[in-house]
Coordinates of C-alpha atoms and ligand atoms in Angstrom, one line a residue:
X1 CA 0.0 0.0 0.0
X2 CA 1.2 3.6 -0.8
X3 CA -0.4 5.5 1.4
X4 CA -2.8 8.4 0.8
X5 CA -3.1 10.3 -2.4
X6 CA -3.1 14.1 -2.3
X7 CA -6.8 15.0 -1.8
X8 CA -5.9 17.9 -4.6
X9 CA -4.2 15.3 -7.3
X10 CA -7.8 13.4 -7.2
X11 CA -10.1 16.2 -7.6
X12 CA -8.2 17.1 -10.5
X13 CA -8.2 13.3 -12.2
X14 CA -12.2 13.2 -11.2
X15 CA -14.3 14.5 -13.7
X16 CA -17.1 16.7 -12.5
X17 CA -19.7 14.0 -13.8
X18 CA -18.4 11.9 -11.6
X19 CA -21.4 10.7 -8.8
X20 CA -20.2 12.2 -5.7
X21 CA -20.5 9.2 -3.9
X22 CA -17.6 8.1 -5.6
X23 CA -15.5 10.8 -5.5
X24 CA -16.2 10.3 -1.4
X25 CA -12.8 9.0 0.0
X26 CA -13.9 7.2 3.0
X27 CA -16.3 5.3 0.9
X28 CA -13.3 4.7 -1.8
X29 CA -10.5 3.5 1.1
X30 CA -8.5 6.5 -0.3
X31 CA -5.4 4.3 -0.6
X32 CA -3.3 4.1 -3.6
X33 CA -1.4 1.0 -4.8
X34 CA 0.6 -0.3 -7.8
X35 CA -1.7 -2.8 -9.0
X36 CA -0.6 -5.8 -11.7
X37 CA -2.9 -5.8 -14.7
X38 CA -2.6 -9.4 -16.4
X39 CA -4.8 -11.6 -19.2
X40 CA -4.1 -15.2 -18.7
X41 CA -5.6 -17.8 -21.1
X42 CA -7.1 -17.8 -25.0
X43 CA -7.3 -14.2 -26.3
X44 CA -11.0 -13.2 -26.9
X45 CA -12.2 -9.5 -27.9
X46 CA -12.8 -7.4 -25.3
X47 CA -9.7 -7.8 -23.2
X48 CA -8.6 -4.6 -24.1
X49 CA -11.5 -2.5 -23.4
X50 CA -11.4 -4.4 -19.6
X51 CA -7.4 -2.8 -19.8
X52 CA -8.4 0.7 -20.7
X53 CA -11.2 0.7 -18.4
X54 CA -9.5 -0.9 -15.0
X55 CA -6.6 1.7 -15.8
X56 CA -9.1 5.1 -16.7
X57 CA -10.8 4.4 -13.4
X58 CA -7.6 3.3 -11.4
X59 CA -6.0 6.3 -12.3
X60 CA -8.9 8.2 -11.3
X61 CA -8.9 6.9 -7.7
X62 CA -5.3 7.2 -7.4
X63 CA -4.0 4.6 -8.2
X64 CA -0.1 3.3 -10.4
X65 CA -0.7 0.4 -12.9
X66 CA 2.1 -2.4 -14.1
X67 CA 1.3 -4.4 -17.4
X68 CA 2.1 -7.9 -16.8
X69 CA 2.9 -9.3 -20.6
X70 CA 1.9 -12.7 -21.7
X71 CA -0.4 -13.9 -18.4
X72 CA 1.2 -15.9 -15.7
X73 CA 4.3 -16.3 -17.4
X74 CA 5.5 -12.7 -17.6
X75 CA 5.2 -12.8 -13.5
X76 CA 7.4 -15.7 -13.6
X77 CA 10.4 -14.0 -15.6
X78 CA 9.5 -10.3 -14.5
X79 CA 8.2 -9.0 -17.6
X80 CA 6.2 -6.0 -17.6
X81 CA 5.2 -2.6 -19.3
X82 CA 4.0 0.5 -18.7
X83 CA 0.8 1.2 -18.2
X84 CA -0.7 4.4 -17.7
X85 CA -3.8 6.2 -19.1
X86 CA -1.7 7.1 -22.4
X87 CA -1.1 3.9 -23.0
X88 CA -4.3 2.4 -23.4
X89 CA -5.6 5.5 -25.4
X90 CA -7.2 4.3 -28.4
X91 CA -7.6 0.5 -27.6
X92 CA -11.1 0.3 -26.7
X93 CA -11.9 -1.0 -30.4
X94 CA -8.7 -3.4 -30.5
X95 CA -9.1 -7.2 -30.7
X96 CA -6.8 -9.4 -28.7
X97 CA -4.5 -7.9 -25.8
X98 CA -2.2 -5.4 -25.6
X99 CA -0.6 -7.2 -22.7
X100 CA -0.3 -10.7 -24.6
X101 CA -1.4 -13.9 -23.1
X102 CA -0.3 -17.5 -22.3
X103 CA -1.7 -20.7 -20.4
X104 CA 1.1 -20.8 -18.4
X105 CA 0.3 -22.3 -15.1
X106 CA 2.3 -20.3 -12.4
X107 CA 1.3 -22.8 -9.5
X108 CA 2.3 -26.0 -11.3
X109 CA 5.6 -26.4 -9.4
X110 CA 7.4 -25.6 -6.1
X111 CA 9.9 -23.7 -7.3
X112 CA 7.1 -21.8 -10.1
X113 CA 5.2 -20.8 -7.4
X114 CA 8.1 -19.3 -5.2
X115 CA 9.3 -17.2 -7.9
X116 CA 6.1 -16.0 -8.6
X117 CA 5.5 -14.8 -5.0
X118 CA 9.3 -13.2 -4.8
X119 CA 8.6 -11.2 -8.4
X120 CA 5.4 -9.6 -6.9
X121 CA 7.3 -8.5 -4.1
X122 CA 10.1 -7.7 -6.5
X123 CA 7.9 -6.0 -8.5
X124 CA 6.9 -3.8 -5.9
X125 CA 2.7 -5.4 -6.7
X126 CA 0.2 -4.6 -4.1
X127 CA -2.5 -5.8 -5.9
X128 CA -3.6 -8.1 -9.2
X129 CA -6.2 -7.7 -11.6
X130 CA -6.5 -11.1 -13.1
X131 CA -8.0 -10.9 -16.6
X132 CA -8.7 -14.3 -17.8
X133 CA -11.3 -18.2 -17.5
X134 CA -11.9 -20.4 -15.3
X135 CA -8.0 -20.8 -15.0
X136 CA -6.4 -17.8 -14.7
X137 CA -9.6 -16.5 -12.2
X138 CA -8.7 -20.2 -9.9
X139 CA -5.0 -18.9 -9.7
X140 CA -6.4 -15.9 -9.0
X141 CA -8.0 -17.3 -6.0
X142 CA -5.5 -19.9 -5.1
X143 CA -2.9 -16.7 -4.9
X144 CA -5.7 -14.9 -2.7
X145 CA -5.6 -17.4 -0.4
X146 CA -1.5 -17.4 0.1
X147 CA -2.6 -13.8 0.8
X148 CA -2.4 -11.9 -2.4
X149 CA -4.6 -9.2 -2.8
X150 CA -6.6 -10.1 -6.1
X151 CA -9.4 -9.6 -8.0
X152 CA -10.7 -11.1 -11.2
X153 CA -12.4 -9.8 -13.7
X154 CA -14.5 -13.4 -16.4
X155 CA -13.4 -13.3 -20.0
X156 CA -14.2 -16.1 -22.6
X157 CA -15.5 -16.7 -25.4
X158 CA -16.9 -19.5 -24.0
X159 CA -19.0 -18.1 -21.9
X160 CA -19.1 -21.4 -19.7
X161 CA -17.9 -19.2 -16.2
X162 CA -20.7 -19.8 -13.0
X163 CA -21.7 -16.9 -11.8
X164 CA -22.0 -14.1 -14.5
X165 CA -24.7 -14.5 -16.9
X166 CA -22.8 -13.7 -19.6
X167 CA -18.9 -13.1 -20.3
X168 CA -17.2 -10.6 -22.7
X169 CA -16.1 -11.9 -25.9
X170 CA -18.8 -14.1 -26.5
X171 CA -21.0 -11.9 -28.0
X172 CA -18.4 -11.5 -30.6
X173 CA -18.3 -14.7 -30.8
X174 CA -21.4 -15.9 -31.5
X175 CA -22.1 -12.8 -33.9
X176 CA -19.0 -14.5 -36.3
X177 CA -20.9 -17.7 -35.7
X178 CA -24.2 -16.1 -37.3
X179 CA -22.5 -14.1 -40.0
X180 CA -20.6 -17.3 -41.3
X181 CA -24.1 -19.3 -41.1
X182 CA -25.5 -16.7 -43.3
X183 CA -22.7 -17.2 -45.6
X184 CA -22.8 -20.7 -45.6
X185 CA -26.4 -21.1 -45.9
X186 CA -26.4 -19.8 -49.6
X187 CA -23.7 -21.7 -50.7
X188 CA -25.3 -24.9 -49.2
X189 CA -28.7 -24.3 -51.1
X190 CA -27.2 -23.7 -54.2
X191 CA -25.0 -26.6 -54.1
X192 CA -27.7 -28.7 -51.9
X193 CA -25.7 -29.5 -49.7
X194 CA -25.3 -30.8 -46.0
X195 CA -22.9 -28.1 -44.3
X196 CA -21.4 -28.9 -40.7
X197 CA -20.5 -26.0 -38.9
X198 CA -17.6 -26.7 -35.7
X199 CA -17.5 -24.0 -33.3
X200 CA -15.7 -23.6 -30.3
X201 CA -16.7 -23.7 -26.6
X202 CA -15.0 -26.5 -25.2
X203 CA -16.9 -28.6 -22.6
X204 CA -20.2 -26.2 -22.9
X205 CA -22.2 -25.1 -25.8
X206 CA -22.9 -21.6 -25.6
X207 CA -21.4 -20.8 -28.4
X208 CA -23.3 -23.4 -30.5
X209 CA -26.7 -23.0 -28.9
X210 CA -26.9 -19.2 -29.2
X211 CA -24.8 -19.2 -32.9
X212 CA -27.0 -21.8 -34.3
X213 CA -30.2 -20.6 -33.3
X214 CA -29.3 -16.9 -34.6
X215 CA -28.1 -18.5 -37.8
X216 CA -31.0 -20.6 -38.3
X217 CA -29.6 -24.0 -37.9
X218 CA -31.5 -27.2 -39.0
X219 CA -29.5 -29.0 -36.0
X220 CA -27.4 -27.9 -33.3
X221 CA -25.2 -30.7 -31.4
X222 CA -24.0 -29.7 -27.6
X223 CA -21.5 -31.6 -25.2
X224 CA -24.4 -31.3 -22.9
X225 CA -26.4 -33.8 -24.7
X226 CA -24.8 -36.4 -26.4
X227 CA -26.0 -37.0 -30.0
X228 CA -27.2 -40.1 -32.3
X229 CA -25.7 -40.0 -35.6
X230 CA -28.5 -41.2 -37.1
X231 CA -30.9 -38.4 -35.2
X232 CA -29.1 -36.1 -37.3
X233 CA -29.2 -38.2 -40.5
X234 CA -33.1 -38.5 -40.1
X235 CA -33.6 -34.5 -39.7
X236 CA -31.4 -34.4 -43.2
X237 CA -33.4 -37.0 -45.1
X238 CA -36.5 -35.1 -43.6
X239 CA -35.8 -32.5 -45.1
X240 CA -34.9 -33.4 -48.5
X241 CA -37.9 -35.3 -48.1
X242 CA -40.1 -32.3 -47.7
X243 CA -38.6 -30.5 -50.6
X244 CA -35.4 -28.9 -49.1
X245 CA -32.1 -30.3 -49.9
X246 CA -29.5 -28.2 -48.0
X247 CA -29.0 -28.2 -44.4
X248 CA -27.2 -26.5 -41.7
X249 CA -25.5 -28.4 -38.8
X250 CA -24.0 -26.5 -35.9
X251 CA -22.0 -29.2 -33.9
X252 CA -19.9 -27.7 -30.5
X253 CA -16.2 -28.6 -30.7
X254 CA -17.5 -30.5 -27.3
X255 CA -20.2 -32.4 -28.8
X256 CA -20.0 -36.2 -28.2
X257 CA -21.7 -39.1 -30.5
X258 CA -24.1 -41.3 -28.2
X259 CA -22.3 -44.3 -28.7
X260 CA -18.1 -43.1 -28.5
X261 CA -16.2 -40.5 -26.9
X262 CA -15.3 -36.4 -27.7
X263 CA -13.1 -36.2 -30.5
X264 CA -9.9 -34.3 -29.7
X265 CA -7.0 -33.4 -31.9
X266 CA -4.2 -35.2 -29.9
X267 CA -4.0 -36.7 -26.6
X268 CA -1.9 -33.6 -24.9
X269 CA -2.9 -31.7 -22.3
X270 CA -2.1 -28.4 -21.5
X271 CA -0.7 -26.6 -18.5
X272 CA -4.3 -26.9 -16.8
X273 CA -4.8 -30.6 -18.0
X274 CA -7.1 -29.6 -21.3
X275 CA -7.2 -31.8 -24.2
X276 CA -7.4 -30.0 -27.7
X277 CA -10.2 -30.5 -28.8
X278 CA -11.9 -30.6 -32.7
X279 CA -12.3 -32.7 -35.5
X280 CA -16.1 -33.5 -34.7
X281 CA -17.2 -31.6 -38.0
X282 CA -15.4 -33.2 -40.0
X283 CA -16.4 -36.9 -38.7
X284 CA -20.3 -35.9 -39.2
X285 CA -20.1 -34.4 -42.7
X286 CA -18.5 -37.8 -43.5
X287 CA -20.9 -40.1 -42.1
X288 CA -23.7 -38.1 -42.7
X289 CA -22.9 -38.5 -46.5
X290 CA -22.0 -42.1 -46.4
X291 CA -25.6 -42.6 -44.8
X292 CA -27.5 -40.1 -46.5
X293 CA -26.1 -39.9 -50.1
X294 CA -26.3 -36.2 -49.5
X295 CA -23.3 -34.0 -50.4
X296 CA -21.8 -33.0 -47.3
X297 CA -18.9 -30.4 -46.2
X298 CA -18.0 -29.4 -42.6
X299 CA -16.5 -26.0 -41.7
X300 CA -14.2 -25.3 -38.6
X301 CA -14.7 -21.6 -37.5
X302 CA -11.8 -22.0 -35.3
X303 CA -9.8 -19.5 -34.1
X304 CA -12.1 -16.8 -36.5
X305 CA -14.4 -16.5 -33.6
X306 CA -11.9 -15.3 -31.3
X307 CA -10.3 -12.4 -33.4
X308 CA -11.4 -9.3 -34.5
X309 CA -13.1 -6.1 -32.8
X310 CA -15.3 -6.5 -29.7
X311 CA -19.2 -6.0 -30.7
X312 CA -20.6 -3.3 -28.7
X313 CA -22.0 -5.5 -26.1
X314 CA -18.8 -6.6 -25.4
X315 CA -17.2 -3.5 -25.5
X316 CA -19.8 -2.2 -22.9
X317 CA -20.0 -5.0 -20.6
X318 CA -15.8 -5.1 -20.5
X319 CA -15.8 -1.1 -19.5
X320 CA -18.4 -1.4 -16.8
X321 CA -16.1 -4.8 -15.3
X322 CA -13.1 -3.1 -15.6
X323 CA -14.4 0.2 -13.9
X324 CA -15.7 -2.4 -11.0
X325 CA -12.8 -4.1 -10.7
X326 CA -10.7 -0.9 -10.3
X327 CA -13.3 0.2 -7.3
X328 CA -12.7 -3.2 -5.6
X329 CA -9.7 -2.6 -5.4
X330 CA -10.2 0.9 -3.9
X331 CA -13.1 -0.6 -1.7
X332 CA -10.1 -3.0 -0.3
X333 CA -12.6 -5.9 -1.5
X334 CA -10.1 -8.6 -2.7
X335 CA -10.4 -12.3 -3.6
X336 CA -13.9 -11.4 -5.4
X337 CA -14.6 -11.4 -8.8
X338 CA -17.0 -8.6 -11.2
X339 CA -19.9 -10.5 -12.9
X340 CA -22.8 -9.4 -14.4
X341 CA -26.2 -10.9 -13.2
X342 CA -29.3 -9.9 -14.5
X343 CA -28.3 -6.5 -15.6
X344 CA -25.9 -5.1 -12.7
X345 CA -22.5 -5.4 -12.0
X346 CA -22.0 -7.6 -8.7
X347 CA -19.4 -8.8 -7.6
X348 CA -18.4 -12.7 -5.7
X349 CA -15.8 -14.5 -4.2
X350 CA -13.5 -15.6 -6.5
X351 CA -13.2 -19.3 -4.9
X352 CA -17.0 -19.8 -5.6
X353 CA -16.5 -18.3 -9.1
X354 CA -13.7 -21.0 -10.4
X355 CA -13.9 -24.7 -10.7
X356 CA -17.6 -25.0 -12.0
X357 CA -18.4 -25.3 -15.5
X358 CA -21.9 -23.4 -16.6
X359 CA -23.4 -25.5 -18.9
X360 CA -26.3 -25.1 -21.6
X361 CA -29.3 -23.8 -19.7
X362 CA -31.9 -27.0 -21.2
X363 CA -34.6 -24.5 -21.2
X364 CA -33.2 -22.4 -24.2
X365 CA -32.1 -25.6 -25.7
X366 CA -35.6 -26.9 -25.9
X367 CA -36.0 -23.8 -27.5
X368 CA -33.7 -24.1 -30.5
X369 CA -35.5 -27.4 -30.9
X370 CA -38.3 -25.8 -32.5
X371 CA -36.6 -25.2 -35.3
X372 CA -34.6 -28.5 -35.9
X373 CA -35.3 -30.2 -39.1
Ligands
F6P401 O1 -11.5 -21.3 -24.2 C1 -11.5 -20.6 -25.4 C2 -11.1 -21.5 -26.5 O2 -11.2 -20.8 -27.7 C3 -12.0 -22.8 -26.6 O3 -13.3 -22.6 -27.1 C4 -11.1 -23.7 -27.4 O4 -11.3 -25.0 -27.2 C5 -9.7 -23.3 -27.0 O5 -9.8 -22.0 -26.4 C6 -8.7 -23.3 -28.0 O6 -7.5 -23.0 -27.5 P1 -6.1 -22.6 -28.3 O7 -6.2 -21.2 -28.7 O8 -5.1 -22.9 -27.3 O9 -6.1 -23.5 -29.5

């Protein structure tokens, strides 16, 4: 902690539109610090708007910022940047992170861990804001219990965290998702054609639910629900049947055949123990054809759905979690993380945030059902 900001240097980083109630320094803690900013895990769009929004408001309430680069990893060599309200001028818009990002898994080892707690103190940290999944955020709370003052703010595309209705980034997401099913869908009619679309999501099917429904598809295949091959082959002869001889297929990444297991591209895991997953499109577009006769093609949207400018859902929902996040850390509230539930900011313990996957809510699943072949 660095002690109490001049009273004068705040009033003149507070604009006067600020509420008053947070300009009011007992209600604030009124104690500066050189917080760690860091994004840990896949890249998604958004990340940059949380940056330039933890560091506006931080600066505001007096507060010195440190960019950690490339996640975890940069804390375990010491690698940093500066990061002040210049710096994150004009990055609002920007896909990806300026900070860079890595799965690196700081508490893996003995010897990982210890030099990660002697950089922070190198560093001169007092405080973290974690950027990052389900793994980054459990660091984040592991680290808060070895008494490191962090707080965590949910990004993924994947939007599979408990305890925020929705994450940044996935909006993005599943608006690339829609666009290519729009695409897709006029080449598959004129060709008649059977298109599988993969999309990612890992173990949940967010992505695929909300995608498919916006881009129409004839069926949408989620981990949550393990499909029958021949399910899907039925809803495609159905449909030529009736007079229609293309079809859309939106299958998760995650999505699992009733009678075999998820399709992955090798066995290796990563630093948190993930499998890679992907391939599933391309084993339904074969057997559908081989059962069907109909001319099929698959389609991985891969790493599409993670680039690119933040929507402006995402753009907003990152800004009002970043300027949370910079208020806990005024508010001295740490080992919590900023969600969003219903539509307020909130924010929870980071421990009861991490380690649970949100899956496919069955209600809105039914829903997409309607409209299956
Ligand atoms: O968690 C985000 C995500 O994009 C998943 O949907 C996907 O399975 C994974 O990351 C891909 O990871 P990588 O970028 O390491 O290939």
């Amino acid at each position: 902690m660095r002690g109490e900001a001049p009273l004068s240097r705040l009033n003149f980083l507070l604009p006067s539109w600020i509420e008053p109630a947070a300009m009011d320094r007992s209600k604030i803690g009124g104690v500066t610090m050189n917080v760690g900013i860091l994004t840990g895990g896949g890249d998604c769009p958004g990340l940059n708007a949380v940056i330039r929004a933890v560091v506006k408001r931080g600066t505001q309430l007096g507060h010195g910022f440190t960019g950690i680069k490339d996640g975890w990893k940069g804390l375990l060599n010491r690698s940093t940047i500066k990061l002040d309200a210049e710096a994150v001028l004009g990055i609002l818009q920007a896909g990806g992170t300026m900070l860079g990002t890595s799965r690196t898994n700081p508490l893996k080892s003995r010897a990982d861990t210890d030099s990660l707690m002697k950089n922070i103190k190198a560093l001169d940290l007092d405080s973290l804001v974690c950027i990052g999944g389900d793994d980054t955020l459990g660091v984040a709370a592991k680290l808060f219990s070895m008494g490191i003052k962090t707080v965590g703010v949910p990004k993924t595309i994947d939007n599979d965290l408990s305890a925020t209705d929705f994450t940044f980034g996935f909006d993005t997401a599943i608006n690339v998702v829609t666009e290519s099913m729009d695409r897709l869908r006029s080449t598959a009619e004129s060709h008649h054609r059977v298109m599988v679309v993969e999309v990612m999501g890992r173990h949940a099917g967010w992505i695929a639910v909300y995608g498919g429904m916006a881009g129409g598809a004839d069926a949408i295949l989620i981990p949550e629900k393990p499909f029958d091959i021949d399910e899907v082959c039925a809803c495609v002869n159905r449909r030529s049947e009736a007079g229609t001889l293309f079809s859309l297929i939106v299958a998760a990444e995650g999505a699992v055949p009733k009678e075999g297991n998820m399709i992955t591209q090798n066995g290796e895991l990563d630093a948190f123990g993930h499998v890679r997953l992907g391939g599933v499109g391309e084993f339904l577009a074969r057997e559908i054809e081989k059962r069907t006769n109909h001319e099929s093609r698959h389609v991985v949207l891969g790493h599409l759905q993670r680039g690119g400018s933040p929507t402006a859902f995402d753009r907003v929902l990152a800004t009002r979690l970043g300027v949370r996040a910079a208020e806990l850390i005024s508010e001295g509230r740490f080992g919590r993380m900023v969600a969003l539930q219903g539509n307020r900011i909130v924010d929870v313990s980071l421990e009861e945030a991490t380690g649970k996957t949100k899956t496919v809510d069955m209600e809105l699943f039914r829903t997409a059902g309607v409209f299956f072949g």
